[in-house]
Short mmCIF file of C-alpha atoms in Angstrom, two decimals:
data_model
loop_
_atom_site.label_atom_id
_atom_site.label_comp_id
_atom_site.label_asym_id
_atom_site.label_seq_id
_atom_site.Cartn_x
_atom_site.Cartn_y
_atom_site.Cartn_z
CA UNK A 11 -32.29 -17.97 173.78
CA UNK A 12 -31.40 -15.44 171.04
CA UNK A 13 -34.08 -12.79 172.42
CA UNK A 14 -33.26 -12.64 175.85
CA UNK A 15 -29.51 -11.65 175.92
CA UNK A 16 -30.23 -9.17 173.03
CA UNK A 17 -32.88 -7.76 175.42
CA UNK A 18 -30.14 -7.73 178.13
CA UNK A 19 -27.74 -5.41 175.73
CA UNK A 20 -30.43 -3.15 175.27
CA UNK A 21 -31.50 -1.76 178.48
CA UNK A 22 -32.33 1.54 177.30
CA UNK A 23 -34.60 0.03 174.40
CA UNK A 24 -36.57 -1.80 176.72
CA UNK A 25 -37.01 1.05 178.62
CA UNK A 26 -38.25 3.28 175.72
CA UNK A 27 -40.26 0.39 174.98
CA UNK A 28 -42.21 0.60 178.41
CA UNK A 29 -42.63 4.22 177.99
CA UNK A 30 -44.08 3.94 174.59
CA UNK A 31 -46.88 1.22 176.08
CA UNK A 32 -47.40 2.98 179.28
CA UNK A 33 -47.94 6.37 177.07
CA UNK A 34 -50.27 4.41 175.20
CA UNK A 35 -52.49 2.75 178.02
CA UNK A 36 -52.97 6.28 179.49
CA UNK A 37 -53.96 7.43 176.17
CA UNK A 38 -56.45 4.69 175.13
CA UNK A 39 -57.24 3.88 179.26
CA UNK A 40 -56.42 6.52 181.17
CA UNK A 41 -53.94 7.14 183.87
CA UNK A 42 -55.51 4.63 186.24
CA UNK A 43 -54.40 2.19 183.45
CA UNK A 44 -51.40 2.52 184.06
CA UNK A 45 -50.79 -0.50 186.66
CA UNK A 46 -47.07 -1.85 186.19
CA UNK A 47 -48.90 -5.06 185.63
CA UNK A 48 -50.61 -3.74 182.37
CA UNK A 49 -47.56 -2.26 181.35
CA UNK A 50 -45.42 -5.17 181.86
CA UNK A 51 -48.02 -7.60 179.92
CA UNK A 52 -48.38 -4.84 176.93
CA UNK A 53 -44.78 -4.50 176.75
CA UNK A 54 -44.22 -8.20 176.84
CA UNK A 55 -41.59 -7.89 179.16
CA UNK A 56 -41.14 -9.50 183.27
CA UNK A 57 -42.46 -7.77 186.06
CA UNK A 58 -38.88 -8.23 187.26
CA UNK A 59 -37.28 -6.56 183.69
CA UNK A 60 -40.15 -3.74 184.81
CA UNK A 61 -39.39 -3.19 187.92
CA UNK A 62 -35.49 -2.76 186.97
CA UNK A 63 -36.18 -0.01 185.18
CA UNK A 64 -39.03 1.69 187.46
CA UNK A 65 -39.81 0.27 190.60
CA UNK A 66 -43.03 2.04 191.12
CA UNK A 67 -46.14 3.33 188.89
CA UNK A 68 -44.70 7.25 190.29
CA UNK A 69 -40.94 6.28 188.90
CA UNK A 70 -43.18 5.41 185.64
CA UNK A 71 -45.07 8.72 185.04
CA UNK A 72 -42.46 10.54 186.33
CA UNK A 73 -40.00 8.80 183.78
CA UNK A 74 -42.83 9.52 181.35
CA UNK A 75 -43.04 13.20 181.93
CA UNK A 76 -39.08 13.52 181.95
CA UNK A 77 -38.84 12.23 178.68
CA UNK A 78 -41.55 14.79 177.46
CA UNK A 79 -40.42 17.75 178.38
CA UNK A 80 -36.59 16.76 177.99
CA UNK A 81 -37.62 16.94 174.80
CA UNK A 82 -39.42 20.39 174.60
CA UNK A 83 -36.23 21.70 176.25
CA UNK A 84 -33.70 20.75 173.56
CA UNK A 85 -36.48 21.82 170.85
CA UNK A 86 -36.37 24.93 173.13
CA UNK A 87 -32.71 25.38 173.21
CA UNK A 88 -32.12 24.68 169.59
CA UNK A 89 -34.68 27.14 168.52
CA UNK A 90 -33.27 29.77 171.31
CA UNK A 91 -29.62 29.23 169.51
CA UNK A 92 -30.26 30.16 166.19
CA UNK A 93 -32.36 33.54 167.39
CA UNK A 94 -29.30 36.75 167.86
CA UNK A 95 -31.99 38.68 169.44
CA UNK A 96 -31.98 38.84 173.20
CA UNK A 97 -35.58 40.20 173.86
CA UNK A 98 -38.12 37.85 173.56
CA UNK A 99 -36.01 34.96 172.61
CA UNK A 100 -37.53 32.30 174.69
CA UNK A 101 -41.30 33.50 174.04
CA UNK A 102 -39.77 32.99 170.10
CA UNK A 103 -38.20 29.71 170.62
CA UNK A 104 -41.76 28.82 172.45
CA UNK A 105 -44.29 29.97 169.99
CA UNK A 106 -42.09 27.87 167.26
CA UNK A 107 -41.83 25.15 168.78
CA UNK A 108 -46.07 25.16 169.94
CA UNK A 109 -46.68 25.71 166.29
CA UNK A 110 -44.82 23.07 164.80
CA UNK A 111 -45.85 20.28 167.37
CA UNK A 112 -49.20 20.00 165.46
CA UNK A 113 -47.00 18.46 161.99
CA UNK A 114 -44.92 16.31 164.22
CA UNK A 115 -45.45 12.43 165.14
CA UNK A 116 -44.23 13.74 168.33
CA UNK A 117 -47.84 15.35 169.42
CA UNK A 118 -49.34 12.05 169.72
CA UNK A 119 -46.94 11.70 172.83
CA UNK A 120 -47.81 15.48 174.14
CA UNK A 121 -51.20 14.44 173.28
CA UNK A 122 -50.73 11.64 176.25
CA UNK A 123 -48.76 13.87 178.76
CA UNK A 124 -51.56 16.11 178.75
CA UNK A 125 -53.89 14.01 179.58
CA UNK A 126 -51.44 12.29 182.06
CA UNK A 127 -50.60 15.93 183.94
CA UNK A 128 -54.36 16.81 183.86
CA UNK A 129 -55.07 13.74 185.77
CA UNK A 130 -51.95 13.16 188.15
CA UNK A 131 -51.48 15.90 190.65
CA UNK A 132 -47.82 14.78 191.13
CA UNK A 133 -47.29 15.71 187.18
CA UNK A 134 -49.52 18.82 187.17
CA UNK A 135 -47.04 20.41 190.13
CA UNK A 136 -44.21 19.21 188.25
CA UNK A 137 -45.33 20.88 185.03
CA UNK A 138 -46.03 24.34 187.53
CA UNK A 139 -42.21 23.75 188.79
CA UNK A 140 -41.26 24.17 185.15
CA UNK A 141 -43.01 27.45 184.23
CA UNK A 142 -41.88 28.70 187.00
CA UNK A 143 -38.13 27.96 186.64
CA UNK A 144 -38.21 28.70 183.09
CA UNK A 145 -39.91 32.11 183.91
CA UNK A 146 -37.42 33.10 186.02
CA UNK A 147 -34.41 31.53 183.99
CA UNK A 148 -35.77 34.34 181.07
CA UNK A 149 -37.47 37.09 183.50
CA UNK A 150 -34.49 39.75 181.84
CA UNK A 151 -35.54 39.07 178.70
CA UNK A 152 -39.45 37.34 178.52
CA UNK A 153 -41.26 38.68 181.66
CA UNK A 154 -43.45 41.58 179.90
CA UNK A 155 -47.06 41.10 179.87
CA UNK A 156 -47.23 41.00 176.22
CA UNK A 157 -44.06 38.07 175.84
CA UNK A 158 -46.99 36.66 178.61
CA UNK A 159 -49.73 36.61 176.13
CA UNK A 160 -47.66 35.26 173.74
CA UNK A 161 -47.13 31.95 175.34
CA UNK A 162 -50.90 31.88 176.38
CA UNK A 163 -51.84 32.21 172.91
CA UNK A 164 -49.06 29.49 171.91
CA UNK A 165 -50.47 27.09 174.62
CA UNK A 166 -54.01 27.79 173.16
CA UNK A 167 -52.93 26.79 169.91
CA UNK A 168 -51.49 23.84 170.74
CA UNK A 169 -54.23 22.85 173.06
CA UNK A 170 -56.51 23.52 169.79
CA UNK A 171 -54.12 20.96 167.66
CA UNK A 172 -54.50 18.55 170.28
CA UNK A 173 -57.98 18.87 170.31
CA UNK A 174 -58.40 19.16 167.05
CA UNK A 175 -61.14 22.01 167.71
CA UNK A 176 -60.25 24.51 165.42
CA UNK A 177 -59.99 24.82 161.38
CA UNK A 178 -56.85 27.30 160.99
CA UNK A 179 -56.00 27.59 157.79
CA UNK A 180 -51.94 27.40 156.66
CA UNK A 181 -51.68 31.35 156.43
CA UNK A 182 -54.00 32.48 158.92
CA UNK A 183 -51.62 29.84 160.99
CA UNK A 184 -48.59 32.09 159.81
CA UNK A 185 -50.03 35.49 160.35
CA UNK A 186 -50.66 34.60 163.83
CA UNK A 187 -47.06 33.29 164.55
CA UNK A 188 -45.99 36.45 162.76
CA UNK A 189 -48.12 38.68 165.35
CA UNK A 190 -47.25 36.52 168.21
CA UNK A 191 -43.33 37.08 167.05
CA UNK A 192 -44.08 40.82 166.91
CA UNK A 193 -45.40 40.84 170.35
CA UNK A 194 -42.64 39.03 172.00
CA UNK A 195 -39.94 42.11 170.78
CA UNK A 196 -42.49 44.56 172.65
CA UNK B 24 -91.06 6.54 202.98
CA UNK B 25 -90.08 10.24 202.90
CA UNK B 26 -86.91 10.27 200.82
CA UNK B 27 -89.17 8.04 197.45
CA UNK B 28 -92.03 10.27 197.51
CA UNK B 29 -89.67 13.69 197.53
CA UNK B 30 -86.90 12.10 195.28
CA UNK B 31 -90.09 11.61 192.94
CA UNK B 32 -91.07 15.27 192.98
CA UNK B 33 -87.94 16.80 192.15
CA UNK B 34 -86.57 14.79 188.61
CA UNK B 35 -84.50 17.77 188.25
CA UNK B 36 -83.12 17.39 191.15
CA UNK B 37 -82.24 13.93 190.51
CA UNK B 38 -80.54 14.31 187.16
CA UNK B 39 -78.63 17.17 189.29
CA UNK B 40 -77.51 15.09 191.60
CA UNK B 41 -76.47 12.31 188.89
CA UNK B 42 -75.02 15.09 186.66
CA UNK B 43 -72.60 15.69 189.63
CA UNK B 44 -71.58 12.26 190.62
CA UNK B 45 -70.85 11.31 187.15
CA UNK B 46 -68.70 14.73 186.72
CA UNK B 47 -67.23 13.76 190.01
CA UNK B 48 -65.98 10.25 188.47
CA UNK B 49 -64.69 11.48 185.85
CA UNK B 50 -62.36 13.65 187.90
CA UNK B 51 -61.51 11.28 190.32
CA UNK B 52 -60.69 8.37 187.62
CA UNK B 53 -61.49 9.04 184.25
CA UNK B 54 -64.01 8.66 182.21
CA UNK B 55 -63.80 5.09 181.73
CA UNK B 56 -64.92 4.59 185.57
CA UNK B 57 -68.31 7.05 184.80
CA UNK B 58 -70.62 3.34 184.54
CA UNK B 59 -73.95 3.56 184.91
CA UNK B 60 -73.55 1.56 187.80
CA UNK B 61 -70.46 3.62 189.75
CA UNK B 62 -73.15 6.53 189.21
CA UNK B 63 -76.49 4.88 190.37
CA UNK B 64 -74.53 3.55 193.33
CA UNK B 65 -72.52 6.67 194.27
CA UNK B 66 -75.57 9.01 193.67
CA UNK B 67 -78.07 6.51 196.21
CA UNK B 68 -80.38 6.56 193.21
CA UNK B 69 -81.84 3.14 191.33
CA UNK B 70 -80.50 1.62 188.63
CA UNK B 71 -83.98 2.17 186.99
CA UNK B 72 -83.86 5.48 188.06
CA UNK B 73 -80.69 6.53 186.74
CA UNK B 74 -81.89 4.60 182.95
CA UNK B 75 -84.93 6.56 183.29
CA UNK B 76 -82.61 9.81 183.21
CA UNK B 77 -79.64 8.56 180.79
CA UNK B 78 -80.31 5.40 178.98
CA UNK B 79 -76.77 5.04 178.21
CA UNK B 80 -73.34 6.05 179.43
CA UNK B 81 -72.69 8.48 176.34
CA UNK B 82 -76.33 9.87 177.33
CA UNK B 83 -74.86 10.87 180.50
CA UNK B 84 -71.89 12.16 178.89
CA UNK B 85 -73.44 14.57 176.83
CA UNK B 86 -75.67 15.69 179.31
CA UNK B 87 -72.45 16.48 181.32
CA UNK B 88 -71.25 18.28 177.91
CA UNK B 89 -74.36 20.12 177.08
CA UNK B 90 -75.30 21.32 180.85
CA UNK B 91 -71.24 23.09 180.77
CA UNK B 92 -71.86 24.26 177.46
CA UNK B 93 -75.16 25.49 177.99
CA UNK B 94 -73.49 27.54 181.13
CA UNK B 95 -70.60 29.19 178.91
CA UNK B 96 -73.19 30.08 176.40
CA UNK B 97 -74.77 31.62 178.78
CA UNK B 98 -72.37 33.50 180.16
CA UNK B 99 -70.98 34.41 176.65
CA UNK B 100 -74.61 35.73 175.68
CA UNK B 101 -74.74 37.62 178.88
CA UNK B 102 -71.39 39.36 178.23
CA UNK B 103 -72.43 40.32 174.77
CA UNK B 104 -75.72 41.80 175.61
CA UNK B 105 -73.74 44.34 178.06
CA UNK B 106 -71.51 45.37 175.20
CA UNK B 107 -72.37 48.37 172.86
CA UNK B 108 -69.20 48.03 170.43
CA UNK B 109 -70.19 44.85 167.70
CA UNK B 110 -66.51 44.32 166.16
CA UNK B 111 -64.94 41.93 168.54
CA UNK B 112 -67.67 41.59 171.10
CA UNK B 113 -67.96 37.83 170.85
CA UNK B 114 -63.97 37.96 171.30
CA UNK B 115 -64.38 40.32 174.37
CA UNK B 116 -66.98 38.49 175.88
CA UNK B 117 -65.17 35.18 175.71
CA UNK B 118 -62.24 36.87 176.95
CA UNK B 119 -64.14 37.82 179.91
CA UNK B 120 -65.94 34.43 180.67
CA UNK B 121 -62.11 32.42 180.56
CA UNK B 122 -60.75 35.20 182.48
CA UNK B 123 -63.45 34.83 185.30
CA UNK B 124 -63.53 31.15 185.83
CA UNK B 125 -60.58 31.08 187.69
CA UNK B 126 -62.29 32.99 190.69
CA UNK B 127 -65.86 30.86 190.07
CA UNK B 128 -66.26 27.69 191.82
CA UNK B 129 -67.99 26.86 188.60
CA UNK B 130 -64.44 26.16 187.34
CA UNK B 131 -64.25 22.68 188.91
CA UNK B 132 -66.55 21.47 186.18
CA UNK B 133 -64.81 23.20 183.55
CA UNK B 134 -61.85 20.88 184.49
CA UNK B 135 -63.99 18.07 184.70
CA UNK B 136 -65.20 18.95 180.85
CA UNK B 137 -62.05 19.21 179.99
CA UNK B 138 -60.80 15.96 181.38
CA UNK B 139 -63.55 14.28 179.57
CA UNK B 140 -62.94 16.15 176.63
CA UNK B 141 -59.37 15.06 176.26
CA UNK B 142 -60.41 11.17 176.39
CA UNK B 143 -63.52 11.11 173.97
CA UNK B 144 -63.38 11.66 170.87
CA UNK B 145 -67.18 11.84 170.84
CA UNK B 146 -66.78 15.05 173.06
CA UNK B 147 -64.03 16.18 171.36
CA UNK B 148 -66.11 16.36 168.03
CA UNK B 149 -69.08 17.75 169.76
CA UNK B 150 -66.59 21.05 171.19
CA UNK B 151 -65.20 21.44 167.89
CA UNK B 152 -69.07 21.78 166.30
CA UNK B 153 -69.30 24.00 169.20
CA UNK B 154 -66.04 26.07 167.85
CA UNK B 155 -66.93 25.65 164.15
CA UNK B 156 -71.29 26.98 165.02
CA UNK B 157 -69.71 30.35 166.92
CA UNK B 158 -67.31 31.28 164.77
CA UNK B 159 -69.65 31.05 162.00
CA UNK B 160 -72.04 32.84 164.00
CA UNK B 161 -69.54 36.22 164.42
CA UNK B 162 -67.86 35.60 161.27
CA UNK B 163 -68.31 39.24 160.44
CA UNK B 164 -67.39 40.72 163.64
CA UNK B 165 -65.27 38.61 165.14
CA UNK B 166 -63.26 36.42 162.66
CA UNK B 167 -59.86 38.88 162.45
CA UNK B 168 -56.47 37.52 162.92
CA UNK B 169 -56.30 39.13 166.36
CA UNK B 170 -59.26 37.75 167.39
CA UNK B 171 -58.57 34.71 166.50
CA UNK B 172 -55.37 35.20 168.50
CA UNK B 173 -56.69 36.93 171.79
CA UNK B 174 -59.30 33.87 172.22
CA UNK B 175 -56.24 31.06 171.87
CA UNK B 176 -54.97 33.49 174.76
CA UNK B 177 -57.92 33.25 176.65
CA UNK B 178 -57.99 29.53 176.02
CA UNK B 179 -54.12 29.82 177.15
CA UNK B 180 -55.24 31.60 180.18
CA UNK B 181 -58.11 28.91 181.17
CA UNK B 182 -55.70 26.05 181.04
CA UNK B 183 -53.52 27.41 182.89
CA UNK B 184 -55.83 28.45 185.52
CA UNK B 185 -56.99 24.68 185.44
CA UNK B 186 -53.40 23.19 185.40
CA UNK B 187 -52.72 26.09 188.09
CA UNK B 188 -49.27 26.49 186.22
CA UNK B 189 -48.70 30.21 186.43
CA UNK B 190 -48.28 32.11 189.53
CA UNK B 191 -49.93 35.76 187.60
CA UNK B 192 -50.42 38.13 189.80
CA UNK B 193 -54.07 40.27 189.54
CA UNK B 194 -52.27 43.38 188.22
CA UNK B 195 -50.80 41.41 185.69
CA UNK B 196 -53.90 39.04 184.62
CA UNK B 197 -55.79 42.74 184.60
CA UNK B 198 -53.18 44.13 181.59
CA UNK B 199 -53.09 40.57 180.19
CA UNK B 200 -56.96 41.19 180.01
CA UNK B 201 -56.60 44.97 178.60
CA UNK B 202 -54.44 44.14 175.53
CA UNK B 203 -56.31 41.23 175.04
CA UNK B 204 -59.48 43.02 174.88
CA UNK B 205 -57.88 46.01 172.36
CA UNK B 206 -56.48 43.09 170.35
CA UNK B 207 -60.51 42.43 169.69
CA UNK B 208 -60.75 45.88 168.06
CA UNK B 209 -58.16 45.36 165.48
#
């Protein structure tokens, strides 16, 4: 009787906790894994404690996505914060925070909304409703072709991390950043 | 007793058709639903005939792998050939192939690749021999910092085209190209 009323204290743990197994099954299975029923048995918790917290497999992936790229945006707006200059600054605060995902834990989990928004349709017009607001939310500043290229390069060195297709050495890592930096201002 | 006789004429044609069914799958729901029998029964072909093809499923899979490959290469060798300048022109011509498959129907499969790509690690080691052979290959020519750089955009450039995540318009993708391209000559 001790674990249940714990459990009941901690809604929002449980609810990580699905997220964490459902991000797993779609890693190791595939999105089609991702039944509530799988989830539910994984997680070791009731179809009914599931369906509290997302009453369909959409409310799921969607929740899954959410929690993704809520966090890119706060790594986003941190790294925007501590930049003075105007020009460029969200192409900055993107290329740093693409770089550093390959040291983090965190990539694992990017790893699995990848593969999730490549599969899911839903997701992958989410992930264009992003862009595009945060496109035009820094046009001013971030719309020239080369703060453009930028990005591109930054998402094509984090698909490379996630891939694990590339050998970049440490510096050549850092002279890139340091060109793609340089490009952003222009 | 038309269709046998034919069907036995044209192996080619058969491993085609499987190729396709089994990329297909993979699109529709993952790699883990590309079984040898899904394909034989979604291609009309026999179970023998489909084991006389691809003895296995990872048989299959890196047929699927090696018949995209083979197509890039391809394309990559073409490009190169219609180049004069050597520093960069492996860069260039990659630059050109990622920038094109956006407008190929050819591009499908790319996504399908890249799908199966993202969930085997078996592929995933094979692209990064792939990476690891060319870059050897144009070490001298092609192995600068912004090379390096203007490929990751390219590579940028193709996922996006695949996510469809960026509304770029032709003008822009044509400067994109252009600096992308100079880039090589640095």
């Amino acid at each position: 009787m001790t674990s249940a009323p714990s459990r009941k204290k901690q809604p929002q743990r449980v609810r990580r906790q699905l997220l964490e197994v459902a991000a797993r099954l779609s890693l190791e299975q595939g999105v089609a894994a991702v039944t509530l029923d799988a989830v539910s048995q994984a997680a070791g918790v009731s179809k009914g404690g599931l369906l509290h917290h997302f009453p369909n497999k959409l409310a799921l992936l969607d929740a899954l996505f959410d929690d993704l790229v809520a966090r890119f945006d706060s790594a986003l707006d941190e790294a925007m914060a501590g930049d003075d200059v105007e020009k460029g600054r969200f192409t900055r605060a993107y290329l740093g925070v693409c770089f550093a995902l390959d040291a983090e834990a965190e990539a694992q989990g990017w790893q699995m909304l990848t593969i999730a928004l490549l599969a899911e349709p839903h997701l992958k017009e989410r992930w264009r409703e992003w862009v595009a607001r945060r496109s035009a939310q820094f046009a001013a500043t971030d719309s020239s072709p080369s703060c453009l290229l930028a990005r591109f390069a930054a998402d094509g060195v984090w698909l490379s991390d996630l891939m694990r297709s590339h050998d970049i050495e440490a510096p050549t890592r850092a002279i890139l950043l340091q060109k793609l930096n340089a490009l952003s201002l222009e």
